[in-house]
């Protein structure tokens, strides 16, 4: 992810709250490890219960965990599940909290800057109100689902890939190259989506500006009986907004479908590799790898949506930056 | 889900677009079936490749599908995967489109009603602008992620449960009672969250109203040098908004963590049942059921978030309804 000039807000926020940032990464990592230990322990269960040999026992033993009975398995499974729930809850709350704090700091800065501005730079305040609502939401998503999301989901996928690599390095190489190929394709899609998001945003702005303008000359409209003209004009802009949103939504749908598709293509590759005579993947290992890949689906979807959140947030940050610059040097 | 008076907008929209609604349900169902056929076919692969017997071959045969070789398996897997991608894309686009159309219709109605209102009922238009941005977003989520989401995710879970029931009815009963118990708990959580969402919304409104008020008496503030007082007041409201949002976010985090937790408790139950001497679940059946349960995670999370979207959307619809009623009979 290339950082742009609008991202200095986020960098400054992360520098102001290093402890929270480290906390999110650490609890996120605990959550990732616990998530992938679940499939590993399930694979262990299959090996134990169906008396097949398994190579991931080695993986558990590296971590100092020995599962020798079904009872021990259920204890391990329960403990990992509880650890995952606690770490996941802390990670979620901390991520939400950082997103809210980021936006809180920004809106306070914007208000302070606007209220201290020269009277003549005030402009129409209707326009400014949107900076405090719509743009702040986009900025919050940019921070929590964009920047923190990229770190969190990236780390999750890396942990999973490392664990699969510990079981079967060759398979991991194939899966990894597929993932990289897909990431490239998604970044192209996202670059293609960017102008549509801009159009959609500017259509919404122009619709709102039109509403504000219509109401500011409400009495004039009434006197000249121009209401119907205003309604027609509003509906025309409303259709434009719908069209622009739908173009962006279609790409979003494609990204969503792609993530599920990719996960099963990866599972298909695992199954295909299992049929190869030169690869030795036992049934319990196959189960475990498939479960791990399925667990990655949410993180992959999150990662694929990162560019969209960054795009939307940066557009809003640009507008906010303009206010801040105007406020200080009118 | 109990329908409330605010929901008549959604009912009317669905009646206006019955074909789109049926299309979403049908393509959603195709998507659900394809999604669950993937684990079924993977189970079949395990049975074929590791020469274990399987009972879900019966399930595939009911559908007229015979998998006798690995080649046939990969053909089936690829075909189902492509069917799932196409149905999923159509379903997603149609859902987005209905959400956008619902909101488009509403905003055109609101504008028409406001512009035709009596001059004295105009009020401050800054307040109205939010009806066209924030509230419309909440209404769109209410419709696409609330109402359509409930239907879509509910149907997905039902399809999955029916398929698991075809394999092992006893197990399904246990899982189903767990699901119902969890749904009850989530609805209690959601009732508990409702006042927090209201506080959070009214804090945001009061913050925006404060911004609008400050700017409308901007010159007066400047003359009397009350800028610092306004900034302090703004920051106080900003902290209130942060606190209210975080209370609501904590419950949202709990709901998110609960869905992952539940899925693995269900998998744990399946594994535990597999160890019981009176239950006969083969290894390939166990793999298949586990994969099916994991596939349900996204739908379960979607279903658990439905009450939050409905809550938020209904609050906005109430405000919009007020405008419509005021506009017609001032």
Short mmCIF file of C-alpha atoms in Angstrom, two decimals, chain A residues 35 38-39 42 45-46 49-50 70 73-74 77 81-82 84-86 88-89 92-93 96-97 100-101 104 107-108 111-112 114-119 122 124-130 132-134 140 145 204 207-208 210-212 214-216 218-219 221-222 227 230-231 234-235 237-239 241-242 245-246 249-254 256-257 260-261 264-265 267-268 271-272 274-275 281-284 286-287 290-291 294-295 301 305, chain B residues 35 38-39 42 45-46 49-50 70 73-74 77 81-82 84-86 88-89 92-93 96-97 100-101 104 107-108 111-112 114-119 122 124-130 132-134 140 145 204 207-208 210-212 214-216 218-219 221-222 227 230-231 234-235 237-239 241-242 245-246 249-254 256-257 260-261 264-265 267-268 271-272 274-275 281-284 286-287 290-291 294-295 301 305:
data_model
loop_
_atom_site.label_atom_id
_atom_site.label_comp_id
_atom_site.label_asym_id
_atom_site.label_seq_id
_atom_site.Cartn_x
_atom_site.Cartn_y
_atom_site.Cartn_z
CA UNK A 35 -7.98 -19.20 14.92
CA UNK A 38 -8.57 -24.66 15.88
CA UNK A 39 -8.22 -26.37 12.47
CA UNK A 42 -9.41 -30.62 14.51
CA UNK A 45 -8.81 -35.10 16.30
CA UNK A 46 -9.20 -36.85 12.94
CA UNK A 49 -10.13 -40.77 16.20
CA UNK A 50 -9.62 -42.42 12.83
CA UNK A 70 -9.74 -37.30 23.07
CA UNK A 73 -8.24 -32.71 22.62
CA UNK A 74 -11.53 -31.30 23.90
CA UNK A 77 -10.15 -27.08 21.76
CA UNK A 81 -11.76 -21.22 21.61
CA UNK A 82 -11.99 -19.14 24.80
CA UNK A 84 -9.77 -16.65 20.62
CA UNK A 85 -13.01 -15.10 21.89
CA UNK A 86 -11.24 -12.96 24.52
CA UNK A 88 -10.97 -11.17 19.41
CA UNK A 89 -13.18 -9.07 21.69
CA UNK A 92 -12.41 -5.47 18.09
CA UNK A 93 -13.08 -2.99 20.88
CA UNK A 96 -13.41 0.54 17.16
CA UNK A 97 -12.00 2.80 19.85
CA UNK A 100 -13.62 6.74 17.03
CA UNK A 101 -10.67 8.58 18.62
CA UNK A 104 -13.03 12.66 17.38
CA UNK A 107 -13.73 16.85 14.10
CA UNK A 108 -12.50 18.85 17.09
CA UNK A 111 -14.45 22.89 14.40
CA UNK A 112 -11.66 24.80 16.15
CA UNK A 114 -13.58 26.88 11.36
CA UNK A 115 -14.69 28.88 14.38
CA UNK A 116 -11.39 30.75 14.46
CA UNK A 117 -11.48 31.51 10.74
CA UNK A 118 -11.90 35.03 9.35
CA UNK A 119 -15.60 35.96 9.07
CA UNK A 122 -17.25 31.33 6.45
CA UNK A 124 -22.44 28.41 3.52
CA UNK A 125 -22.48 26.27 6.63
CA UNK A 126 -24.83 23.69 5.14
CA UNK A 127 -21.89 22.41 3.16
CA UNK A 128 -19.74 22.22 6.28
CA UNK A 129 -22.29 20.12 8.17
CA UNK A 130 -21.54 17.21 5.87
CA UNK A 132 -19.10 16.41 10.41
CA UNK A 133 -21.29 13.50 9.34
CA UNK A 134 -20.69 11.77 5.98
CA UNK A 140 -13.47 6.35 10.32
CA UNK A 145 -11.28 -0.92 8.06
CA UNK A 204 -24.27 13.10 -3.90
CA UNK A 207 -27.68 16.66 -4.94
CA UNK A 208 -27.21 17.99 -1.40
CA UNK A 210 -29.14 21.51 -4.79
CA UNK A 211 -31.34 20.78 -1.75
CA UNK A 212 -29.55 23.47 0.27
CA UNK A 214 -33.57 25.18 -3.13
CA UNK A 215 -34.38 25.75 0.51
CA UNK A 216 -32.33 28.91 0.77
CA UNK A 218 -37.61 28.68 -0.75
CA UNK A 219 -39.77 31.84 -0.63
CA UNK A 221 -39.53 29.46 -5.50
CA UNK A 222 -42.96 29.66 -3.86
CA UNK A 227 -41.76 24.00 -7.24
CA UNK A 230 -37.24 22.07 -8.65
CA UNK A 231 -38.76 18.62 -8.15
CA UNK A 234 -34.03 17.01 -8.03
CA UNK A 235 -35.30 13.77 -9.58
CA UNK A 237 -29.97 14.43 -10.01
CA UNK A 238 -31.40 11.59 -7.95
CA UNK A 239 -31.29 9.29 -11.02
CA UNK A 241 -26.74 9.47 -8.16
CA UNK A 242 -28.43 6.07 -8.48
CA UNK A 245 -23.76 4.27 -7.11
CA UNK A 246 -24.76 1.21 -9.10
CA UNK A 249 -21.75 -1.34 -6.44
CA UNK A 250 -21.25 -3.70 -9.39
CA UNK A 251 -17.50 -3.64 -8.91
CA UNK A 252 -17.99 -4.12 -5.16
CA UNK A 253 -20.14 -7.20 -5.90
CA UNK A 254 -17.44 -8.56 -8.17
CA UNK A 256 -17.12 -9.92 -2.92
CA UNK A 257 -17.78 -12.85 -5.25
CA UNK A 260 -15.36 -16.71 -2.10
CA UNK A 261 -14.37 -17.99 -5.54
CA UNK A 264 -12.60 -22.55 -3.21
CA UNK A 265 -10.15 -22.48 -6.10
CA UNK A 267 -9.28 -25.68 -1.79
CA UNK A 268 -9.65 -27.25 -5.23
CA UNK A 271 -7.56 -31.52 -3.36
CA UNK A 272 -5.91 -31.81 -6.77
CA UNK A 274 -3.70 -34.62 -2.82
CA UNK A 275 -4.35 -36.84 -5.84
CA UNK A 281 -0.96 -35.35 2.10
CA UNK A 282 -2.79 -37.49 4.63
CA UNK A 283 -6.55 -37.23 5.00
CA UNK A 284 -6.32 -35.49 8.40
CA UNK A 286 -6.02 -32.34 4.05
CA UNK A 287 -8.95 -31.59 6.39
CA UNK A 290 -8.93 -26.95 3.94
CA UNK A 291 -10.29 -25.64 7.24
CA UNK A 294 -11.79 -21.50 4.75
CA UNK A 295 -10.88 -19.53 7.89
CA UNK A 301 -12.57 -10.33 1.92
CA UNK A 305 -12.12 -4.17 0.54
CA UNK B 35 -22.39 -23.14 -1.49
CA UNK B 38 -19.14 -27.61 -2.41
CA UNK B 39 -18.61 -29.21 1.03
CA UNK B 42 -15.45 -32.33 -0.96
CA UNK B 45 -13.73 -36.53 -2.72
CA UNK B 46 -12.54 -37.80 0.67
CA UNK B 49 -9.79 -40.78 -2.55
CA UNK B 50 -9.39 -42.43 0.84
CA UNK B 70 -11.81 -38.05 -9.42
CA UNK B 73 -15.41 -34.81 -9.03
CA UNK B 74 -13.23 -31.96 -10.34
CA UNK B 77 -16.56 -28.96 -8.24
CA UNK B 81 -18.08 -23.09 -8.16
CA UNK B 82 -18.90 -21.20 -11.36
CA UNK B 84 -22.09 -20.11 -7.22
CA UNK B 85 -20.06 -17.16 -8.52
CA UNK B 86 -22.64 -16.23 -11.16
CA UNK B 88 -23.80 -14.76 -6.08
CA UNK B 89 -22.94 -11.86 -8.38
CA UNK B 92 -25.41 -9.09 -4.81
CA UNK B 93 -26.08 -6.65 -7.63
CA UNK B 96 -27.57 -3.39 -3.96
CA UNK B 97 -29.92 -2.18 -6.67
CA UNK B 100 -30.51 2.08 -3.90
CA UNK B 101 -33.98 2.17 -5.48
CA UNK B 104 -34.00 6.90 -4.30
CA UNK B 107 -35.51 10.89 -1.05
CA UNK B 108 -37.57 11.97 -4.06
CA UNK B 111 -37.95 16.47 -1.44
CA UNK B 112 -41.31 16.67 -3.21
CA UNK B 114 -40.72 19.50 1.57
CA UNK B 115 -40.76 21.76 -1.48
CA UNK B 116 -44.55 21.71 -1.57
CA UNK B 117 -44.88 22.44 2.15
CA UNK B 118 -46.28 25.70 3.48
CA UNK B 119 -43.57 28.36 3.77
CA UNK B 122 -39.82 25.23 6.41
CA UNK B 124 -33.87 25.39 9.36
CA UNK B 125 -32.77 23.52 6.27
CA UNK B 126 -29.42 22.49 7.76
CA UNK B 127 -31.31 19.92 9.78
CA UNK B 128 -33.05 18.63 6.66
CA UNK B 129 -29.80 18.09 4.79
CA UNK B 130 -28.96 15.22 7.12
CA UNK B 132 -30.64 13.26 2.59
CA UNK B 133 -27.29 11.86 3.69
CA UNK B 134 -26.93 10.09 7.06
CA UNK B 140 -30.45 1.74 2.82
CA UNK B 145 -28.70 -5.62 5.16
CA UNK B 204 -24.56 13.13 16.96
CA UNK B 207 -23.42 17.93 17.94
CA UNK B 208 -24.47 18.80 14.37
CA UNK B 210 -24.61 22.84 17.73
CA UNK B 211 -22.33 23.29 14.69
CA UNK B 212 -25.23 24.69 12.64
CA UNK B 214 -22.62 28.24 15.99
CA UNK B 215 -22.22 29.09 12.33
CA UNK B 216 -25.57 30.78 12.06
CA UNK B 218 -20.89 33.28 13.59
CA UNK B 219 -20.61 37.09 13.44
CA UNK B 221 -19.65 34.97 18.33
CA UNK B 222 -16.80 36.85 16.68
CA UNK B 227 -14.96 31.40 20.11
CA UNK B 230 -17.91 27.44 21.56
CA UNK B 231 -14.85 25.24 21.09
CA UNK B 234 -18.13 21.47 20.99
CA UNK B 235 -15.40 19.32 22.57
CA UNK B 237 -20.32 17.22 23.02
CA UNK B 238 -17.65 15.45 20.99
CA UNK B 239 -16.60 13.45 24.08
CA UNK B 241 -20.61 11.27 21.24
CA UNK B 242 -17.43 9.20 21.59
CA UNK B 245 -20.56 5.27 20.25
CA UNK B 246 -18.16 3.14 22.27
CA UNK B 249 -19.49 -0.60 19.65
CA UNK B 250 -18.73 -2.84 22.62
CA UNK B 251 -22.01 -4.69 22.14
CA UNK B 252 -21.33 -4.90 18.39
CA UNK B 253 -17.93 -6.46 19.16
CA UNK B 254 -19.59 -8.97 21.46
CA UNK B 256 -19.16 -10.38 16.21
CA UNK B 257 -17.13 -12.54 18.58
CA UNK B 260 -17.29 -17.14 15.47
CA UNK B 261 -17.52 -18.70 18.94
CA UNK B 264 -16.77 -23.56 16.65
CA UNK B 265 -18.92 -24.69 19.55
CA UNK B 267 -18.07 -27.96 15.28
CA UNK B 268 -16.98 -29.09 18.75
CA UNK B 271 -16.66 -33.85 16.92
CA UNK B 272 -17.97 -34.88 20.34
CA UNK B 274 -18.47 -38.46 16.43
CA UNK B 275 -16.81 -40.02 19.49
CA UNK B 281 -20.43 -40.53 11.50
CA UNK B 282 -17.77 -41.49 9.00
CA UNK B 283 -14.66 -39.40 8.61
CA UNK B 284 -15.71 -38.06 5.20
CA UNK B 286 -17.56 -35.42 9.53
CA UNK B 287 -15.40 -33.34 7.17
CA UNK B 290 -17.72 -29.29 9.57
CA UNK B 291 -17.20 -27.51 6.25
CA UNK B 294 -17.96 -23.14 8.69
CA UNK B 295 -19.72 -21.92 5.54
CA UNK B 301 -22.87 -13.03 11.42
CA UNK B 305 -26.37 -7.93 12.71
#
